[in-house]
mmCIF file of C-alpha atoms and ligand atoms in Angstrom:
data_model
loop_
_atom_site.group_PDB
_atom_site.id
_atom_site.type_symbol
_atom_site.label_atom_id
_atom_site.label_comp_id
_atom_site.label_asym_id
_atom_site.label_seq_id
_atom_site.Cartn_x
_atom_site.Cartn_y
_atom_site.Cartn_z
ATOM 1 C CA UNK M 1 154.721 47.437 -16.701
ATOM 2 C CA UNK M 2 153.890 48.345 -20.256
ATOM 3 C CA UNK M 3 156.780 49.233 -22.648
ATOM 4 C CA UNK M 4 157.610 52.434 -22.549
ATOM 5 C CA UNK M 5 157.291 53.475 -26.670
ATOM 6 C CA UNK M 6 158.328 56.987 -28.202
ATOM 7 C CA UNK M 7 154.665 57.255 -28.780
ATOM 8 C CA UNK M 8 154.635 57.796 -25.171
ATOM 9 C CA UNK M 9 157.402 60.281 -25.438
ATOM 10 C CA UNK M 10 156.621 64.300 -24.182
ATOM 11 C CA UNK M 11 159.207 64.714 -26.572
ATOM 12 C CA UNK M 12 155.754 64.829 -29.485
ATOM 13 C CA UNK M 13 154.498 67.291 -27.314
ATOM 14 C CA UNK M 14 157.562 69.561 -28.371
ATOM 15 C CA UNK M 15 157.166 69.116 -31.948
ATOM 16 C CA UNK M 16 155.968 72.377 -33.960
ATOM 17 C CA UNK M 17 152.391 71.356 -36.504
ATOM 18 C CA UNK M 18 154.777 72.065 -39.787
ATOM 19 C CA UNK M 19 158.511 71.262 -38.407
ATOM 20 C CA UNK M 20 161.606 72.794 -40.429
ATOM 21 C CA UNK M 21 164.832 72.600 -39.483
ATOM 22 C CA UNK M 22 165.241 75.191 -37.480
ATOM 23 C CA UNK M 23 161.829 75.149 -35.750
ATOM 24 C CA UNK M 24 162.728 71.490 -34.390
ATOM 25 C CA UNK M 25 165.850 72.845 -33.226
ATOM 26 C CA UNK M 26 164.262 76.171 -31.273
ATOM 27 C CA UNK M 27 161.525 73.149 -29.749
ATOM 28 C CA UNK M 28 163.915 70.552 -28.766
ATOM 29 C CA UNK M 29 166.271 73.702 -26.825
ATOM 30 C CA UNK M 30 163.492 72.675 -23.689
ATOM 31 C CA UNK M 31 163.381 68.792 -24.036
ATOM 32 C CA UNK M 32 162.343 67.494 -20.809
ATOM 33 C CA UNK M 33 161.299 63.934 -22.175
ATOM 34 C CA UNK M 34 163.803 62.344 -20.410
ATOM 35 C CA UNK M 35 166.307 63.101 -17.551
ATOM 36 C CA UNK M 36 169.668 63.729 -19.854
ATOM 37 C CA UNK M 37 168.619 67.479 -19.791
ATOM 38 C CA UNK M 38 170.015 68.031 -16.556
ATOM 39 C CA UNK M 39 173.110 66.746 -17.435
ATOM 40 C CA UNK M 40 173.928 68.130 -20.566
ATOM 41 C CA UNK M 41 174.647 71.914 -20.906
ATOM 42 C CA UNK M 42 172.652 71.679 -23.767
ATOM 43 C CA UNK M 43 170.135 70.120 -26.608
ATOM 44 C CA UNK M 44 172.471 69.356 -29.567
ATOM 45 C CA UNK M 45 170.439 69.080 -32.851
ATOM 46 C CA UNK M 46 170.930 67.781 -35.647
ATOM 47 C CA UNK M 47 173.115 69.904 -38.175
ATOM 48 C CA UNK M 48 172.821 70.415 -42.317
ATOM 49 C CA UNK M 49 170.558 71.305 -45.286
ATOM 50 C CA UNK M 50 167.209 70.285 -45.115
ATOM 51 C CA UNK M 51 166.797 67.488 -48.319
ATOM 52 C CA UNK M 52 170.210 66.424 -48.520
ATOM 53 C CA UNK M 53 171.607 63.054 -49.896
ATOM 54 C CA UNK M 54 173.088 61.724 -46.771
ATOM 55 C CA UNK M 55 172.148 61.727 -43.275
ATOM 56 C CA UNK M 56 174.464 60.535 -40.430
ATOM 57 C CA UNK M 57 173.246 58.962 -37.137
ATOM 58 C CA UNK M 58 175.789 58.635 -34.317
ATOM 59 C CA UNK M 59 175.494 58.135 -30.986
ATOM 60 C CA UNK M 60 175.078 61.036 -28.678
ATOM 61 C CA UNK M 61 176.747 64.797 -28.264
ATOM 62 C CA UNK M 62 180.686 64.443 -26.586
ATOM 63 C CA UNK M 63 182.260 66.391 -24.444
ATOM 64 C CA UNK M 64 182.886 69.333 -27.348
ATOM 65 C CA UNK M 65 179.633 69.098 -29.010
ATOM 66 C CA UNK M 66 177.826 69.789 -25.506
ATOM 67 C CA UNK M 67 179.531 72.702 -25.007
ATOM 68 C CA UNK M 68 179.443 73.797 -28.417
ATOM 69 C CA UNK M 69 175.911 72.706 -28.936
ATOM 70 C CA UNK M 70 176.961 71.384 -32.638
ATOM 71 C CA UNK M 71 177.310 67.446 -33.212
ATOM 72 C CA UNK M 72 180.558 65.506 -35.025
ATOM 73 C CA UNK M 73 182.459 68.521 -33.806
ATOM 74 C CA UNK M 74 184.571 66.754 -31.490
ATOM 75 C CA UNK M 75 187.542 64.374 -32.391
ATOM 76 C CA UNK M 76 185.041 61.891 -34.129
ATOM 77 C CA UNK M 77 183.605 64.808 -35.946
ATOM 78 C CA UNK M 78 187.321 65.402 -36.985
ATOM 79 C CA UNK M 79 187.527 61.647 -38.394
ATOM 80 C CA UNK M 80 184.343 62.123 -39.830
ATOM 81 C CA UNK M 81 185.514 65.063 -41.924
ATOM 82 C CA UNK M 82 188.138 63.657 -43.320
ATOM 83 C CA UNK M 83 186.621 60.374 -43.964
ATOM 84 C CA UNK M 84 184.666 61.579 -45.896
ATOM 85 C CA UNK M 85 187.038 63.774 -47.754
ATOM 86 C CA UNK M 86 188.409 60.577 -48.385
ATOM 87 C CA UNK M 87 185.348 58.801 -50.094
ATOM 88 C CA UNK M 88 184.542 62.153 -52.112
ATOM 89 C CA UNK M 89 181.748 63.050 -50.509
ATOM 90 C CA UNK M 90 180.341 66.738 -50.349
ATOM 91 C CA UNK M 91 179.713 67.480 -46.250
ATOM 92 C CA UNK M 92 177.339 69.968 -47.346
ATOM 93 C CA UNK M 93 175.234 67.252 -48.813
ATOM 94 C CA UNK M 94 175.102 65.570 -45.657
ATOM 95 C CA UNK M 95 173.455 66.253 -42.505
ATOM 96 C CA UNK M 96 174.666 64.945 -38.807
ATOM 97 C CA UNK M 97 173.040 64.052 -36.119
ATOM 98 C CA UNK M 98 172.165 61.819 -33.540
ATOM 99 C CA UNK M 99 170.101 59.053 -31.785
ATOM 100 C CA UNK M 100 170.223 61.026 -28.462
ATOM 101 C CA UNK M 101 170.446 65.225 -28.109
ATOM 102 C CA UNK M 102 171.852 65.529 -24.886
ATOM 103 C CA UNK M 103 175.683 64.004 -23.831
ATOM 104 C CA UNK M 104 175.823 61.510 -21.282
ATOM 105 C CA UNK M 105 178.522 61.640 -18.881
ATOM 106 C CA UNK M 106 180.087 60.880 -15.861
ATOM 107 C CA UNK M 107 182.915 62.351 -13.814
ATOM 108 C CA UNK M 108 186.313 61.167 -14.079
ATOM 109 C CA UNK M 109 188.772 63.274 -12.114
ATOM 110 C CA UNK M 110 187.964 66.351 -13.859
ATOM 111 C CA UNK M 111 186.889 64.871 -17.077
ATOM 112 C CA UNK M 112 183.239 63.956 -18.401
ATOM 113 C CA UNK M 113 183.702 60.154 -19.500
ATOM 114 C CA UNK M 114 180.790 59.472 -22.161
ATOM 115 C CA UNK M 115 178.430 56.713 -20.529
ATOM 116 C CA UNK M 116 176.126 54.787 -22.927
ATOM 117 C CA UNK M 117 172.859 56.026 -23.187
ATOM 118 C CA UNK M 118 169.857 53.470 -22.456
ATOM 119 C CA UNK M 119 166.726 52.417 -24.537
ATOM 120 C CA UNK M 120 164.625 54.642 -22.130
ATOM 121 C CA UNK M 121 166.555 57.664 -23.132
ATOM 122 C CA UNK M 122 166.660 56.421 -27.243
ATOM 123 C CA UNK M 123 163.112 56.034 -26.913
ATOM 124 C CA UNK M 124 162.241 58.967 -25.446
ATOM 125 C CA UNK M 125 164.585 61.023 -28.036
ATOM 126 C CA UNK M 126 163.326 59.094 -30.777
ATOM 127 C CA UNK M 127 160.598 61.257 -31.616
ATOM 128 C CA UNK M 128 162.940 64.154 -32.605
ATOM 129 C CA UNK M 129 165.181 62.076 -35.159
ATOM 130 C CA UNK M 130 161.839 60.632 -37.008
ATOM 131 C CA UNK M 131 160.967 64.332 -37.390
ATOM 132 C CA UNK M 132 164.310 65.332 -38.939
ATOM 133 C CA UNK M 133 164.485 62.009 -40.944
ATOM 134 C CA UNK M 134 160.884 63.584 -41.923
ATOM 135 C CA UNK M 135 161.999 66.939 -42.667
ATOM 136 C CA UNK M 136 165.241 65.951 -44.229
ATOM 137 C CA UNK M 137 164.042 62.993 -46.329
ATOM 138 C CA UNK M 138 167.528 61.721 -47.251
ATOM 139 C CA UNK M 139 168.423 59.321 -49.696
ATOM 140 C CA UNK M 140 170.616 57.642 -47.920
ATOM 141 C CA UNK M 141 170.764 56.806 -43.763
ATOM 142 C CA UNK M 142 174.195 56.062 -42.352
ATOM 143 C CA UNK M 143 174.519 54.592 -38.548
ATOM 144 C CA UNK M 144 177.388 55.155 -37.245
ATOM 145 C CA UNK M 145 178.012 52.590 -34.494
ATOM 146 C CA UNK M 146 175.851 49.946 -32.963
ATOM 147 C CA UNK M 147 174.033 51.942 -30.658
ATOM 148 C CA UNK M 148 172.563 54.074 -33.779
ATOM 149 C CA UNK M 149 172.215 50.607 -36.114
ATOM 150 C CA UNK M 150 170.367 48.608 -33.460
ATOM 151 C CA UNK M 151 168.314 52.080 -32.374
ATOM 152 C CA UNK M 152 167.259 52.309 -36.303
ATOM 153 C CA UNK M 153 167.463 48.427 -37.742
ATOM 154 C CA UNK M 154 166.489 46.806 -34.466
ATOM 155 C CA UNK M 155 168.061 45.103 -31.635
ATOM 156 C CA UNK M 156 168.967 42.090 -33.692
ATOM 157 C CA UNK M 157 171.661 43.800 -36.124
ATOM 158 C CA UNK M 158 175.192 43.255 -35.786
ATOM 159 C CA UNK M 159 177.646 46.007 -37.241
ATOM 160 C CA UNK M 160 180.534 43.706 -36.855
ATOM 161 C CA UNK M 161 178.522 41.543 -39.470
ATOM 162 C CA UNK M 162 176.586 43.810 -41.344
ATOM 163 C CA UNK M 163 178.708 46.804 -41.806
ATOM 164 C CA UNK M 164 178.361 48.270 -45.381
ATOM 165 C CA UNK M 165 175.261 46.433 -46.564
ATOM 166 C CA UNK M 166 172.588 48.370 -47.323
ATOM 167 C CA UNK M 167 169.269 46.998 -45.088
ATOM 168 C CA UNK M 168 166.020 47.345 -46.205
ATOM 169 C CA UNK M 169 164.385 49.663 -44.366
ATOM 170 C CA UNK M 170 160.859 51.964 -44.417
ATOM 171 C CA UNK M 171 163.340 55.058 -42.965
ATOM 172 C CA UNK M 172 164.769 56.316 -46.647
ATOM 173 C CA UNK M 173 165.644 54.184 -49.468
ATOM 174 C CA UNK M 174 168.999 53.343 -48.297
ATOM 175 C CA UNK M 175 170.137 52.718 -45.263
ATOM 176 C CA UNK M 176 173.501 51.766 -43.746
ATOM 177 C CA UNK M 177 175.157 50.912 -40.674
ATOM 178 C CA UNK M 178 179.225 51.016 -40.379
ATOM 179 C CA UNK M 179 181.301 51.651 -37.273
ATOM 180 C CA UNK M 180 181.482 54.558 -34.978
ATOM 181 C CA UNK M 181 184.652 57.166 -35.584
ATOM 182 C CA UNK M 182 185.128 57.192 -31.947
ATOM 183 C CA UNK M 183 185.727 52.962 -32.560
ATOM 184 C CA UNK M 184 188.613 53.826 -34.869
ATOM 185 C CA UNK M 185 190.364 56.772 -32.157
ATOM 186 C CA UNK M 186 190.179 53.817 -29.560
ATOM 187 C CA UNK M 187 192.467 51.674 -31.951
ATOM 188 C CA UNK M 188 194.733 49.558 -29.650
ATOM 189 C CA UNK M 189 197.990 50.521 -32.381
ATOM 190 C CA UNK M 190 198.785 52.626 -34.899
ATOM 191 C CA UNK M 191 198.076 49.745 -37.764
ATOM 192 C CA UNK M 192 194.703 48.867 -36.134
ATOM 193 C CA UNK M 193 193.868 52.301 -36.542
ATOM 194 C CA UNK M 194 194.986 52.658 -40.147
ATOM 195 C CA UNK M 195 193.116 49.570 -41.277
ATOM 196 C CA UNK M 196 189.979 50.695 -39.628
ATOM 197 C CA UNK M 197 190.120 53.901 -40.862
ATOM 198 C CA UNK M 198 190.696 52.374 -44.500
ATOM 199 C CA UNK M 199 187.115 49.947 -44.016
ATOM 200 C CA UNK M 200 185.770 52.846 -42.751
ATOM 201 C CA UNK M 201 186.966 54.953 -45.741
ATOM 202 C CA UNK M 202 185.348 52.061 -48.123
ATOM 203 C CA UNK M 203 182.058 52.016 -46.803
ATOM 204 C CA UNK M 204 181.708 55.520 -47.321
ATOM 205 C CA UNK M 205 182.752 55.522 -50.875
ATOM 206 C CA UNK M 206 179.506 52.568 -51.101
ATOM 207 C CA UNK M 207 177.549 55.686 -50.412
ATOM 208 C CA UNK M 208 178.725 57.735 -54.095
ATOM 209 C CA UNK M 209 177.284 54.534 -55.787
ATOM 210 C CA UNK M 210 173.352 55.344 -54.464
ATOM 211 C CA UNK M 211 173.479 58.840 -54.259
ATOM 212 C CA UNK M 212 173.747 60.332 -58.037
HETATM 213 N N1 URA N 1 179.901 60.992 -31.036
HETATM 214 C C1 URA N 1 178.625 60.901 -31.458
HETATM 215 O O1 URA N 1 178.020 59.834 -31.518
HETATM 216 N N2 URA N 1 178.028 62.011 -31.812
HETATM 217 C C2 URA N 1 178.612 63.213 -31.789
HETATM 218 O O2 URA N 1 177.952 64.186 -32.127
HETATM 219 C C3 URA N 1 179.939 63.271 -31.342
HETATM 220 C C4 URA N 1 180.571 62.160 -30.976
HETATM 221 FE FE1 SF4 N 2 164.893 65.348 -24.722
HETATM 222 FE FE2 SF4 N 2 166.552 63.755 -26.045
HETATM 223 FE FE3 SF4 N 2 167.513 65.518 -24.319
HETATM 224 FE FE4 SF4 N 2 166.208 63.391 -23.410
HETATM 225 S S1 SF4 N 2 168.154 63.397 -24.533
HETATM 226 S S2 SF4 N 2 165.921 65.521 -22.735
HETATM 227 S S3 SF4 N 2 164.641 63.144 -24.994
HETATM 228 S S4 SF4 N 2 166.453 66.001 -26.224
#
């Protein structure tokens, strides 16, 4: 069977001739391209400025960003806030978003347990995060996890190794991978979690040296 490429996605169908932000938004409400719509209670686009310094790439919408319909709202988003607090960095000069639009889940007792989402659906979605890459044009890219590195630097990149290098990359001038906030809430201990947080802290502050 041929490989399925986001080329191939009905997701391009969706996208509006001269995208803004909020026009991708309205278009990717009625995704269809892949079968996570009838999970999810909802599309959750990305959320910022259009041509800010800093975009963020996580995974896919949680449990309160799906029923919300706003990413990094959750208790990553949380993390993510303060983080960043932390490094100095202006969250209105970034924008958040994610590989995949619709939350993943499956039941557990009467919780929704986030389930990794697979190439076919990262494929599928990728059409919508080129077009707000396109529309944002950041300076810098951050991944935020492995799932978002290896979706954006390929299959090959290891965050455990790679972590706050920048990669060249044809997606903006800078781009980054560095662990996922949900990583550091699943600390094992209380000094785990601390220490994690701090590396996480630092490779944030890498991002004040690029963008001026
Ligand atoms: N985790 C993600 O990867 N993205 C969100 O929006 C929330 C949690
Ligand atoms: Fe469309 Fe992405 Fe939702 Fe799949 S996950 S239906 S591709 S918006």
């Amino acid at each position: 069977m041929p490989k399925f490429k986001s080329s191939d996605s009905a997701a391009n169908d969706l996208i509006p001739p001269r995208p803004t932000l909020s026009s991708l938004k309205r278009a990717a409400a009625d995704c269809r391209a892949c079968d996570l719509w009838k999970k999810g209670t909802q599309t959750v686009f990305g959320e910022g400025a259009r041509r800010v310094k800093v975009m963020f790439v996580g995974e896919q919408p949680g449990n309160e960003e799906d029923l919300t319909g706003k990413p990094f709202v959750g208790p990553a988003g949380r993390l993510l806030d303060n983080a960043l607090e932390e490094a100095g960095i202006d969250r209105q000069q970034t924008y958040v978003t994610n590989v995949v639009k619709h939350f993943k889940w499956e039941p557990r007792g009467k919780r929704r347990i986030h389930k990794k989402p697979n190439s076919l659906e990262i494929t599928a979605c990728r059409p919508w995060l080129e077009a707000e890459i396109a529309v944002v044009k950041p300076d810098v890219i951050v991944a935020l996890g492995a799932t978002a590195a290896q979706s954006l630097l390929g299959p090959q990149f290891r965050v455990t190794k790679q972590r706050g290098e920048f990669i060249p990359s044809t997606l903006a001038p800078y781009v980054m991978a560095t662990v996922h906030p949900s990583s550091i809430l699943r600390a094992p201990d209380d000094e785990t979690r601390r220490l994690e947080l701090r590396l996480f802290i630092d490779d944030l502050k890498k991002l004040s040296k690029v963008i001026k």
